[in-house]
Amino acid sequence: MDGLVPRPVRVDPAPGVCELDDLVVPVVVDPAAGLPAEGYRIRIAPSGVHAVAADEAGKQHAEQTLRQLAGPETFRAANIHSGRWVLPCGEIVDHPRFAWRGCLLDVARHFQPKAAVLRFIDLLAAHKLNVLHLHLTDDQGWRIEVPEYPRLTEVGGWREGSWVGRPPDGTEEHDGRPHGGYYTTGDLREIVAYARERAVTVVPEVDIPGHSQAAIAAYPELGNTGAALPVRTAWGISEHVLNAEESTVAFYRRVFEHLVDIFDGPVIAVGGDEVPTVEWREHAAARAAELGLSSPDDLHGWWIAQIAGHVAGLGRRPLAWDEAVDAGPLPPDTIVASWRGEHGGIAAAQAGHDVVMCPEQHVYLDHRQSDRPDEPIPVGYLVPLRKVYQYEPIPDGMPETVRERVLGAQAQVWTEHLDNPRRVDYAAFPRLAAFAEVVWSPPEREYDEFERRLVRHHLPRLDALGVEYRPLEGPRPWQTRPGVPGRPR
Ligand code: ACM
């Protein structure tokens, strides 16, 4: 019973085993069982298995734990096991530490095919993670069909090429290979339903008022200059942001109404990060004054207030990146995602907002996993497996009185340099397994103990699932990236 990931709250092994002909164990949902939300209890005796859960999510978690106990073969897509399943005897009592156990998948920088998103949801559920934050729009692509505005996907859904590497290692030229894709309304409804069946809530993000060049390429009237722009082929942040005209706000209100129609979860993300104000200073000073703002820079907060207010009016909770706290007053129900570090989350909690911690220094899984020369695209902070495992979502500097504002934490898989699901696997795993334990298990953690459990028990499960994770000893020859100076060709 010692190989479970994430580690349960309480495990009491007992002698003996229980042998089963098949692994379909009924988990009884009993809200009166005295278990916390998402909790479950499993008793295994030689005579049989008795499992009870607080709710549907707890039932899913109990089923994942039973799979883990029965061995890695249970993670294959078809049963190739012969003989009986053998479960160790004992009792497990378990529930999550945090209600928000999230992972962001950026499907804008590199489109991830629908099948890959569904598979990613399976992987989240296998790790008892329960929020998929889908980053659906950015400068480099718009991935969500909005029937009223077909050019968003016809034009904004693809780009002429993608930046190769990352200066100074890469070049500033794009590769000349068109990249694109988008999800239809039906695809998105399917993703939402598939996730719901696995106790995963999808939080969609349309990023405003920056990170919007793909939308402006589709509809130049959304921009500040009216000039025709391409969908951006370079990474980094575009200076082309949304203008502050009432017609543009109305356009985005419709887009968010469409989102609310498709995504039935309680939270809708409005972005709000990394907003250059150069264009507003040049083109929108009069509009800012007309709106009663003291500077064009204040259009950042004004925009977030327009859209977050609209989302709140539609009965959902807005989620915004932490710049939004500095940018201006937010609807009180807004959840703040603290990505630039922990200070934004602390300030937001003190201002009365619920917070999801996702600091780039600890849980950005596109960032490099080691300083080895063969590590592919060594972007960002050094975020090795150990550092993710040792991450603590309640910051030391957060006053006791506001700690309950931390709903949980979220890992981020940005995909500038992850152009297919194999690369996503490499970046996400096994770090996401470590992260799952951070947000689920009690806070006392010992890395070496985790690593032993990971290698002995959990990597074989990832192998059975077909996850092309990064081996602990470093990338396999085909997982490095050729053609980057200092790295093998
Ligand atoms: C972000 O990484 N710009 C949220």
PDB file of N, CA and C and ligand atoms in Angstrom, residues 273-274 321 339 364 414, ligand 1:
ATOM      1  N   ASP A 273      -2.955  39.478 -18.073  1.00  0.00           N
ATOM      2  CA  ASP A 273      -1.511  39.513 -17.818  1.00  0.00           C
ATOM      3  C   ASP A 273      -0.786  40.272 -18.920  1.00  0.00           C
ATOM      4  N   GLU A 274       0.395  40.777 -18.599  1.00  0.00           N
ATOM      5  CA  GLU A 274       1.376  41.292 -19.563  1.00  0.00           C
ATOM      6  C   GLU A 274       0.727  42.194 -20.628  1.00  0.00           C
ATOM      7  N   TRP A 321      -5.132  36.898 -13.989  1.00  0.00           N
ATOM      8  CA  TRP A 321      -3.724  36.835 -13.569  1.00  0.00           C
ATOM      9  C   TRP A 321      -3.432  38.006 -12.632  1.00  0.00           C
ATOM     10  N   TRP A 339       1.024  34.394 -10.508  1.00  0.00           N
ATOM     11  CA  TRP A 339       2.027  33.716 -11.345  1.00  0.00           C
ATOM     12  C   TRP A 339       3.399  34.357 -11.286  1.00  0.00           C
ATOM     13  N   TYR A 364       5.945  26.353 -13.171  1.00  0.00           N
ATOM     14  CA  TYR A 364       5.830  26.509 -14.623  1.00  0.00           C
ATOM     15  C   TYR A 364       6.555  25.317 -15.252  1.00  0.00           C
ATOM     16  N   TRP A 414       2.873  25.929 -20.562  1.00  0.00           N
ATOM     17  CA  TRP A 414       2.865  26.829 -21.722  1.00  0.00           C
ATOM     18  C   TRP A 414       3.571  26.119 -22.863  1.00  0.00           C
TER      19      TRP A 414
HETATM   20  C1  ACM B   1       1.732  34.361 -17.682  1.00  0.00           C
HETATM   21  O1  ACM B   1       2.652  33.524 -17.548  1.00  0.00           O
HETATM   22  N1  ACM B   1       1.892  35.394 -18.504  1.00  0.00           N
HETATM   23  C2  ACM B   1       0.495  34.237 -16.954  1.00  0.00           C
END
